Amino acid sequence: MPLLPFVLRKHSSERNLRHEGPQKPRASRPTVPLPRTITEQLSTELYELILDHLDDTPTLLTCNRVCRSWAPRSKCLLLGRAVCRPLPIVSHGSLGAVTCAIPNPTAENNGIIFGTREGVYRGTRHTSPQTRLLSLNDVTQIEAFPNEDFFVCLAGGTLMTMSLAALNSGTLRDSDITRVSQHVSFFSVHWNNAEGANHRLCALKTSSLSTTMKIYDLNAINHSTNLVIYRELYIPIETHSLRFINATRVGVAVKKGGRVKGGFEVVDFNTTESQGLLDPDDPSHPGNEVKKSKSKPMNFFKAGSEYLVCYDKLGFFVDRQGRMVRGDRMMKWSQTASIFVLREPYLLVFCSTFIEVWNISTGEKVQKIMGSYALLNSPNAGESILVLSLSSGDVSEMLFRDEPTLDV
């Protein structure tokens, strides 16, 4: 897709010649087309942005027509290189701001359950309007356990549970809802699919001075599933994210200036002890880089035998002992990141005006998805990644190149 060579220059109009008289000829600029390796990577929007700065109307119109003729081929090339792209599923219309969503385990055709400021809804790509399942204020997080017929909802700071089947069928009554805990900031789930094992849920109550963690087990009693308290722990510092390492340990990102180096702590439920995720004696730890960029600890992910540690400005790998590995593969985001999601080997970094896609195997940025998006769920391995377009209000699923639905 080579760029047609043309000279960027102003032509004196008849009006200028009549009122200002003859002008001295200007030195002509060289007519050099951009290299093919560059033009093949540029989108049509960028061509038109460049052309908008031309003052010569005939040149602008001519080149604009040329650029528009490149549009189909440009889009084809861009999709061919794309690792992933958002595919709209539900346009929520005037149902209130969408705050969270999960795939609907009992529906087909890309059905989802999503929460808004006004309640919980069900929708699919082919149905409109959407169906309200539950009227609640300020729904911020939801999760479904289809094998246990169990649904968890966080609304207005209250953690509540109910039957998934009753919710989906529209037969749920207020008396069927169990309110488990209040003043909850958020929760995280550990999925344990081993035979005889229970899933585990950790609910956090955070303040500017401390964090209280309540760990629950999903227990089936008399053909009914309930949350049964397992442990309650106290951390004397504010935390803003949590991730299960295994059934008995979690890692939390603590407020800057915490007790441990790097801002990440690992908490053991059985011993109630905590320690830093990063080795404080590791000379290769990029502490100066973190301090210089004023990076805030955000989250971490288990990647094979290593951990990917993510700050809002950068990311790097550490081993099980907390020592930095792959020092040549430190990743620096183009903007301050707000949230991350891992779909190996790709890491999606959500920034204010775009999503960066990084290949963690190579440490390279492979794609930038323009637009403001918010992550709506905490997907497990292989589960759909659902995002909200802040410009259009559409709920979309991130489709990856290895999925047959990503058509080029």
Short mmCIF file of N, CA and C in Angstrom, two decimals, residues 10-149:
data_model
loop_
_atom_site.label_atom_id
_atom_site.label_comp_id
_atom_site.label_asym_id
_atom_site.label_seq_id
_atom_site.Cartn_x
_atom_site.Cartn_y
_atom_site.Cartn_z
N LYS A 10 1.87 25.31 -1.18
CA LYS A 10 0.74 26.20 -1.42
C LYS A 10 0.83 26.76 -2.83
N HIS A 11 -0.29 26.73 -3.55
CA HIS A 11 -0.36 27.36 -4.86
C HIS A 11 -0.99 28.73 -4.70
N SER A 12 -0.40 29.76 -5.29
CA SER A 12 -0.96 31.10 -5.20
C SER A 12 -2.27 31.14 -5.97
N SER A 13 -3.32 31.54 -5.32
CA SER A 13 -4.61 31.61 -5.97
C SER A 13 -4.71 32.86 -6.80
N GLU A 14 -5.75 32.90 -7.66
CA GLU A 14 -5.95 34.07 -8.51
C GLU A 14 -6.21 35.31 -7.67
N ARG A 15 -6.88 35.13 -6.55
CA ARG A 15 -7.18 36.27 -5.68
C ARG A 15 -5.91 36.85 -5.09
N ASN A 16 -4.98 35.99 -4.67
CA ASN A 16 -3.73 36.48 -4.11
C ASN A 16 -2.93 37.25 -5.15
N LEU A 17 -2.90 36.76 -6.39
CA LEU A 17 -2.14 37.44 -7.44
C LEU A 17 -2.75 38.81 -7.74
N ARG A 18 -4.08 38.91 -7.67
CA ARG A 18 -4.72 40.15 -8.02
C ARG A 18 -4.51 41.22 -6.96
N HIS A 19 -4.50 40.83 -5.67
CA HIS A 19 -4.42 41.82 -4.60
C HIS A 19 -3.01 42.01 -4.08
N GLU A 20 -2.18 41.03 -4.18
CA GLU A 20 -0.86 41.14 -3.59
C GLU A 20 0.24 41.22 -4.62
N GLY A 21 -0.08 41.02 -5.87
CA GLY A 21 0.94 41.10 -6.90
C GLY A 21 1.75 39.83 -6.98
N PRO A 22 2.69 39.79 -7.92
CA PRO A 22 3.51 38.59 -8.09
C PRO A 22 4.34 38.32 -6.84
N GLN A 23 4.52 37.04 -6.52
CA GLN A 23 5.33 36.64 -5.38
C GLN A 23 6.56 35.90 -5.87
N LYS A 24 7.59 35.97 -5.05
CA LYS A 24 8.83 35.27 -5.40
C LYS A 24 8.60 33.77 -5.30
N PRO A 25 9.13 33.05 -6.25
CA PRO A 25 8.96 31.59 -6.18
C PRO A 25 9.63 31.01 -4.95
N ARG A 26 8.97 30.03 -4.34
CA ARG A 26 9.52 29.38 -3.15
C ARG A 26 10.33 28.16 -3.56
N ALA A 27 11.26 27.83 -2.70
CA ALA A 27 12.06 26.64 -2.97
C ALA A 27 11.17 25.41 -2.86
N SER A 28 11.18 24.59 -3.88
CA SER A 28 10.32 23.41 -3.88
C SER A 28 10.83 22.37 -2.90
N ARG A 29 9.88 21.65 -2.29
CA ARG A 29 10.24 20.59 -1.35
C ARG A 29 10.40 19.28 -2.11
N PRO A 30 11.26 18.43 -1.65
CA PRO A 30 11.49 17.18 -2.38
C PRO A 30 10.26 16.29 -2.38
N THR A 31 10.01 15.67 -3.52
CA THR A 31 8.89 14.74 -3.65
C THR A 31 9.39 13.33 -3.36
N VAL A 32 9.25 12.94 -2.09
CA VAL A 32 9.78 11.64 -1.67
C VAL A 32 8.64 10.84 -1.02
N PRO A 33 8.24 9.73 -1.61
CA PRO A 33 7.18 8.93 -0.98
C PRO A 33 7.70 8.24 0.27
N LEU A 34 6.77 7.97 1.20
CA LEU A 34 7.14 7.22 2.39
C LEU A 34 7.49 5.78 2.01
N PRO A 35 8.41 5.16 2.74
CA PRO A 35 8.76 3.77 2.45
C PRO A 35 7.55 2.86 2.60
N ARG A 36 7.53 1.79 1.81
CA ARG A 36 6.42 0.84 1.85
C ARG A 36 6.25 0.26 3.25
N THR A 37 7.34 0.00 3.97
CA THR A 37 7.23 -0.60 5.30
C THR A 37 6.48 0.30 6.27
N ILE A 38 6.49 1.61 6.00
CA ILE A 38 5.75 2.53 6.86
C ILE A 38 4.31 2.64 6.42
N THR A 39 4.11 2.84 5.12
CA THR A 39 2.75 3.06 4.62
C THR A 39 1.86 1.86 4.83
N GLU A 40 2.42 0.68 4.87
CA GLU A 40 1.60 -0.51 5.09
C GLU A 40 1.08 -0.59 6.52
N GLN A 41 1.68 0.18 7.44
CA GLN A 41 1.28 0.12 8.83
C GLN A 41 0.40 1.30 9.24
N LEU A 42 0.23 2.27 8.33
CA LEU A 42 -0.56 3.44 8.66
C LEU A 42 -2.03 3.21 8.34
N SER A 43 -2.89 3.71 9.21
CA SER A 43 -4.33 3.57 8.98
C SER A 43 -4.84 4.72 8.14
N THR A 44 -6.03 4.53 7.57
CA THR A 44 -6.63 5.58 6.76
C THR A 44 -6.87 6.84 7.58
N GLU A 45 -7.23 6.68 8.85
CA GLU A 45 -7.48 7.86 9.67
C GLU A 45 -6.25 8.74 9.78
N LEU A 46 -5.06 8.13 9.84
CA LEU A 46 -3.85 8.93 9.93
C LEU A 46 -3.58 9.66 8.64
N TYR A 47 -3.84 9.01 7.49
CA TYR A 47 -3.68 9.71 6.21
C TYR A 47 -4.58 10.94 6.16
N GLU A 48 -5.82 10.77 6.56
CA GLU A 48 -6.74 11.89 6.49
C GLU A 48 -6.37 12.97 7.49
N LEU A 49 -5.81 12.58 8.64
CA LEU A 49 -5.36 13.57 9.60
C LEU A 49 -4.23 14.43 9.02
N ILE A 50 -3.31 13.79 8.30
CA ILE A 50 -2.23 14.54 7.64
C ILE A 50 -2.81 15.46 6.58
N LEU A 51 -3.74 14.97 5.80
CA LEU A 51 -4.30 15.76 4.71
C LEU A 51 -5.12 16.94 5.21
N ASP A 52 -5.67 16.81 6.40
CA ASP A 52 -6.46 17.92 6.94
C ASP A 52 -5.61 19.17 7.17
N HIS A 53 -4.30 19.00 7.24
CA HIS A 53 -3.42 20.14 7.48
C HIS A 53 -2.96 20.80 6.18
N LEU A 54 -3.37 20.29 5.03
CA LEU A 54 -3.03 20.92 3.75
C LEU A 54 -3.95 22.10 3.50
N ASP A 55 -3.35 23.20 3.01
CA ASP A 55 -4.15 24.40 2.77
C ASP A 55 -4.69 24.47 1.35
N ASP A 56 -4.14 23.69 0.46
CA ASP A 56 -4.56 23.74 -0.93
C ASP A 56 -5.78 22.85 -1.12
N THR A 57 -6.92 23.45 -1.38
CA THR A 57 -8.18 22.70 -1.46
C THR A 57 -8.18 21.64 -2.55
N PRO A 58 -7.75 21.94 -3.78
CA PRO A 58 -7.75 20.88 -4.81
C PRO A 58 -6.89 19.69 -4.43
N THR A 59 -5.70 19.97 -3.86
CA THR A 59 -4.83 18.87 -3.44
C THR A 59 -5.49 18.05 -2.35
N LEU A 60 -6.13 18.73 -1.39
CA LEU A 60 -6.81 18.04 -0.29
C LEU A 60 -7.90 17.12 -0.81
N LEU A 61 -8.73 17.63 -1.72
CA LEU A 61 -9.83 16.82 -2.23
C LEU A 61 -9.33 15.63 -3.02
N THR A 62 -8.32 15.85 -3.85
CA THR A 62 -7.78 14.76 -4.66
C THR A 62 -7.19 13.67 -3.79
N CYS A 63 -6.35 14.08 -2.83
CA CYS A 63 -5.68 13.08 -1.99
C CYS A 63 -6.66 12.41 -1.04
N ASN A 64 -7.69 13.15 -0.62
CA ASN A 64 -8.68 12.55 0.26
C ASN A 64 -9.41 11.41 -0.46
N ARG A 65 -9.70 11.61 -1.75
CA ARG A 65 -10.35 10.55 -2.53
C ARG A 65 -9.43 9.33 -2.64
N VAL A 66 -8.14 9.60 -2.82
CA VAL A 66 -7.19 8.49 -2.92
C VAL A 66 -7.15 7.72 -1.61
N CYS A 67 -7.09 8.46 -0.48
CA CYS A 67 -7.03 7.80 0.81
C CYS A 67 -8.28 6.98 1.08
N ARG A 68 -9.44 7.51 0.69
CA ARG A 68 -10.68 6.77 0.90
C ARG A 68 -10.70 5.49 0.06
N SER A 69 -10.08 5.53 -1.09
CA SER A 69 -10.01 4.32 -1.91
C SER A 69 -9.11 3.28 -1.28
N TRP A 70 -8.18 3.73 -0.40
CA TRP A 70 -7.32 2.77 0.29
C TRP A 70 -8.01 2.15 1.50
N ALA A 71 -9.13 2.71 1.94
CA ALA A 71 -9.73 2.30 3.21
C ALA A 71 -9.99 0.80 3.32
N PRO A 72 -10.65 0.16 2.34
CA PRO A 72 -10.90 -1.29 2.50
C PRO A 72 -9.63 -2.10 2.66
N ARG A 73 -8.62 -1.78 1.82
CA ARG A 73 -7.37 -2.53 1.92
C ARG A 73 -6.67 -2.24 3.24
N SER A 74 -6.70 -0.98 3.69
CA SER A 74 -6.06 -0.63 4.96
C SER A 74 -6.69 -1.40 6.11
N LYS A 75 -8.03 -1.44 6.15
CA LYS A 75 -8.70 -2.15 7.23
C LYS A 75 -8.40 -3.65 7.18
N CYS A 76 -8.30 -4.19 6.00
CA CYS A 76 -7.98 -5.62 5.86
C CYS A 76 -6.59 -5.91 6.41
N LEU A 77 -5.63 -5.03 6.08
CA LEU A 77 -4.27 -5.22 6.57
C LEU A 77 -4.21 -5.08 8.08
N LEU A 78 -4.93 -4.09 8.62
CA LEU A 78 -4.92 -3.88 10.06
C LEU A 78 -5.53 -5.07 10.80
N LEU A 79 -6.65 -5.61 10.30
CA LEU A 79 -7.26 -6.76 10.93
C LEU A 79 -6.37 -7.99 10.83
N GLY A 80 -5.64 -8.10 9.72
CA GLY A 80 -4.74 -9.23 9.55
C GLY A 80 -3.62 -9.23 10.55
N ARG A 81 -3.20 -8.05 11.00
CA ARG A 81 -2.12 -7.95 11.98
C ARG A 81 -2.64 -7.92 13.41
N ALA A 82 -3.94 -7.78 13.60
CA ALA A 82 -4.50 -7.62 14.94
C ALA A 82 -4.42 -8.91 15.73
N VAL A 83 -4.02 -8.79 16.98
CA VAL A 83 -4.03 -9.92 17.90
C VAL A 83 -5.44 -10.15 18.43
N CYS A 84 -6.14 -9.07 18.72
CA CYS A 84 -7.50 -9.17 19.22
C CYS A 84 -8.26 -7.91 18.87
N ARG A 85 -9.56 -7.96 19.02
CA ARG A 85 -10.39 -6.79 18.78
C ARG A 85 -11.69 -6.95 19.55
N PRO A 86 -12.32 -5.84 19.95
CA PRO A 86 -13.60 -5.93 20.65
C PRO A 86 -14.76 -6.15 19.70
N LEU A 87 -15.61 -7.11 20.00
CA LEU A 87 -16.81 -7.40 19.21
C LEU A 87 -18.04 -7.05 20.05
N PRO A 88 -18.82 -6.03 19.66
CA PRO A 88 -19.99 -5.63 20.46
C PRO A 88 -20.99 -6.77 20.62
N ILE A 89 -21.49 -6.91 21.84
CA ILE A 89 -22.49 -7.93 22.15
C ILE A 89 -23.83 -7.29 22.51
N VAL A 90 -23.79 -6.35 23.44
CA VAL A 90 -25.01 -5.74 23.95
C VAL A 90 -24.86 -4.23 23.96
N SER A 91 -25.85 -3.55 23.43
CA SER A 91 -25.95 -2.10 23.57
C SER A 91 -26.98 -1.84 24.65
N HIS A 92 -26.52 -1.37 25.82
CA HIS A 92 -27.40 -1.34 26.98
C HIS A 92 -28.39 -0.19 26.96
N GLY A 93 -28.22 0.76 26.07
CA GLY A 93 -29.19 1.84 25.94
C GLY A 93 -29.29 2.68 27.18
N SER A 94 -30.48 2.85 27.71
CA SER A 94 -30.70 3.74 28.85
C SER A 94 -30.90 2.97 30.15
N LEU A 95 -30.25 1.83 30.28
CA LEU A 95 -30.44 1.00 31.47
C LEU A 95 -29.52 1.40 32.61
N GLY A 96 -28.85 2.53 32.49
CA GLY A 96 -27.90 2.95 33.51
C GLY A 96 -26.51 2.49 33.16
N ALA A 97 -25.52 3.10 33.79
CA ALA A 97 -24.13 2.80 33.48
C ALA A 97 -23.80 1.35 33.81
N VAL A 98 -23.26 0.62 32.84
CA VAL A 98 -22.86 -0.76 33.06
C VAL A 98 -21.58 -0.78 33.89
N THR A 99 -21.57 -1.56 34.96
CA THR A 99 -20.44 -1.60 35.87
C THR A 99 -19.73 -2.94 35.89
N CYS A 100 -20.41 -4.02 35.50
CA CYS A 100 -19.80 -5.34 35.54
C CYS A 100 -20.60 -6.26 34.64
N ALA A 101 -19.99 -7.37 34.22
CA ALA A 101 -20.67 -8.33 33.35
C ALA A 101 -19.94 -9.66 33.40
N ILE A 102 -20.67 -10.73 33.15
CA ILE A 102 -20.10 -12.07 33.05
C ILE A 102 -20.82 -12.81 31.94
N PRO A 103 -20.18 -13.81 31.32
CA PRO A 103 -20.91 -14.66 30.37
C PRO A 103 -22.04 -15.39 31.08
N ASN A 104 -23.19 -15.46 30.43
CA ASN A 104 -24.33 -16.16 31.02
C ASN A 104 -24.15 -17.66 30.80
N PRO A 105 -23.88 -18.43 31.85
CA PRO A 105 -23.58 -19.86 31.66
C PRO A 105 -24.77 -20.68 31.21
N THR A 106 -25.98 -20.13 31.30
CA THR A 106 -27.17 -20.89 30.92
C THR A 106 -27.72 -20.46 29.57
N ALA A 107 -27.02 -19.57 28.87
CA ALA A 107 -27.52 -19.05 27.59
C ALA A 107 -26.53 -19.33 26.48
N GLU A 108 -27.04 -19.32 25.26
CA GLU A 108 -26.20 -19.45 24.08
C GLU A 108 -26.20 -18.13 23.33
N ASN A 109 -25.55 -18.11 22.18
CA ASN A 109 -25.52 -16.92 21.33
C ASN A 109 -24.94 -15.72 22.07
N ASN A 110 -23.80 -15.94 22.75
CA ASN A 110 -23.08 -14.85 23.40
C ASN A 110 -23.94 -14.12 24.43
N GLY A 111 -24.72 -14.86 25.20
CA GLY A 111 -25.51 -14.23 26.24
C GLY A 111 -24.65 -13.79 27.41
N ILE A 112 -25.02 -12.69 28.03
CA ILE A 112 -24.30 -12.19 29.19
C ILE A 112 -25.29 -11.77 30.27
N ILE A 113 -24.79 -11.72 31.50
CA ILE A 113 -25.50 -11.11 32.62
C ILE A 113 -24.67 -9.90 33.01
N PHE A 114 -25.29 -8.75 33.14
CA PHE A 114 -24.51 -7.56 33.46
C PHE A 114 -25.20 -6.73 34.54
N GLY A 115 -24.38 -6.04 35.32
CA GLY A 115 -24.88 -5.19 36.39
C GLY A 115 -24.76 -3.73 36.03
N THR A 116 -25.71 -2.93 36.50
CA THR A 116 -25.72 -1.49 36.28
C THR A 116 -26.01 -0.79 37.61
N ARG A 117 -26.12 0.52 37.55
CA ARG A 117 -26.48 1.29 38.74
C ARG A 117 -27.93 1.07 39.15
N GLU A 118 -28.68 0.39 38.30
CA GLU A 118 -30.11 0.21 38.56
C GLU A 118 -30.52 -1.24 38.74
N GLY A 119 -29.60 -2.20 38.55
CA GLY A 119 -29.98 -3.58 38.73
C GLY A 119 -29.14 -4.54 37.92
N VAL A 120 -29.61 -5.79 37.84
CA VAL A 120 -28.94 -6.86 37.11
C VAL A 120 -29.81 -7.20 35.90
N TYR A 121 -29.17 -7.32 34.72
CA TYR A 121 -29.88 -7.56 33.47
C TYR A 121 -29.30 -8.76 32.74
N ARG A 122 -30.10 -9.29 31.82
CA ARG A 122 -29.65 -10.35 30.92
C ARG A 122 -29.83 -9.86 29.49
N GLY A 123 -28.84 -10.18 28.65
CA GLY A 123 -28.95 -9.75 27.26
C GLY A 123 -28.11 -10.62 26.35
N THR A 124 -28.43 -10.58 25.07
CA THR A 124 -27.65 -11.27 24.04
C THR A 124 -27.50 -10.33 22.86
N ARG A 125 -26.69 -10.76 21.91
CA ARG A 125 -26.42 -9.94 20.74
C ARG A 125 -27.66 -9.77 19.87
N HIS A 126 -28.59 -10.71 19.94
CA HIS A 126 -29.71 -10.72 19.00
C HIS A 126 -31.04 -10.33 19.63
N THR A 127 -31.03 -9.91 20.90
CA THR A 127 -32.29 -9.54 21.54
C THR A 127 -32.25 -8.11 22.03
N SER A 128 -33.37 -7.45 21.90
CA SER A 128 -33.51 -6.08 22.39
C SER A 128 -35.00 -5.83 22.63
N PRO A 129 -35.41 -5.24 23.76
CA PRO A 129 -34.55 -4.72 24.81
C PRO A 129 -34.03 -5.83 25.73
N GLN A 130 -33.17 -5.47 26.65
CA GLN A 130 -32.61 -6.43 27.57
C GLN A 130 -33.61 -6.71 28.70
N THR A 131 -33.41 -7.83 29.39
CA THR A 131 -34.34 -8.26 30.43
C THR A 131 -33.77 -7.93 31.80
N ARG A 132 -34.55 -7.22 32.61
CA ARG A 132 -34.12 -6.94 33.98
C ARG A 132 -34.41 -8.17 34.84
N LEU A 133 -33.38 -8.67 35.51
CA LEU A 133 -33.53 -9.84 36.37
C LEU A 133 -33.71 -9.47 37.83
N LEU A 134 -33.11 -8.36 38.23
CA LEU A 134 -33.11 -7.99 39.64
C LEU A 134 -32.98 -6.48 39.76
N SER A 135 -33.82 -5.88 40.57
CA SER A 135 -33.77 -4.43 40.79
C SER A 135 -32.95 -4.14 42.04
N LEU A 136 -31.75 -3.60 41.83
CA LEU A 136 -30.84 -3.26 42.92
C LEU A 136 -30.13 -1.95 42.59
N ASN A 137 -29.72 -1.23 43.61
CA ASN A 137 -28.97 0.00 43.41
C ASN A 137 -27.47 -0.26 43.48
N ASP A 138 -26.76 0.35 42.56
CA ASP A 138 -25.29 0.39 42.61
C ASP A 138 -24.67 -1.01 42.61
N VAL A 139 -24.98 -1.79 41.59
CA VAL A 139 -24.34 -3.11 41.42
C VAL A 139 -22.93 -2.89 40.89
N THR A 140 -21.92 -3.43 41.57
CA THR A 140 -20.53 -3.21 41.18
C THR A 140 -19.79 -4.48 40.80
N GLN A 141 -20.27 -5.66 41.21
CA GLN A 141 -19.56 -6.90 40.89
C GLN A 141 -20.53 -8.07 40.97
N ILE A 142 -20.38 -9.02 40.01
CA ILE A 142 -21.22 -10.22 40.00
C ILE A 142 -20.35 -11.41 39.62
N GLU A 143 -20.81 -12.61 40.02
CA GLU A 143 -20.13 -13.85 39.65
C GLU A 143 -21.13 -14.99 39.71
N ALA A 144 -20.98 -15.95 38.79
CA ALA A 144 -21.89 -17.09 38.72
C ALA A 144 -21.12 -18.39 38.88
N PHE A 145 -21.74 -19.34 39.58
CA PHE A 145 -21.21 -20.69 39.76
C PHE A 145 -22.27 -21.65 39.22
N PRO A 146 -22.24 -21.97 37.93
CA PRO A 146 -23.33 -22.74 37.32
C PRO A 146 -23.49 -24.14 37.88
N ASN A 147 -22.39 -24.82 38.19
CA ASN A 147 -22.50 -26.19 38.70
C ASN A 147 -23.14 -26.24 40.08
N GLU A 148 -23.02 -25.15 40.82
CA GLU A 148 -23.60 -25.08 42.16
C GLU A 148 -24.94 -24.34 42.18
N ASP A 149 -25.40 -23.87 41.00
CA ASP A 149 -26.62 -23.06 40.93
C ASP A 149 -26.53 -21.90 41.92
#
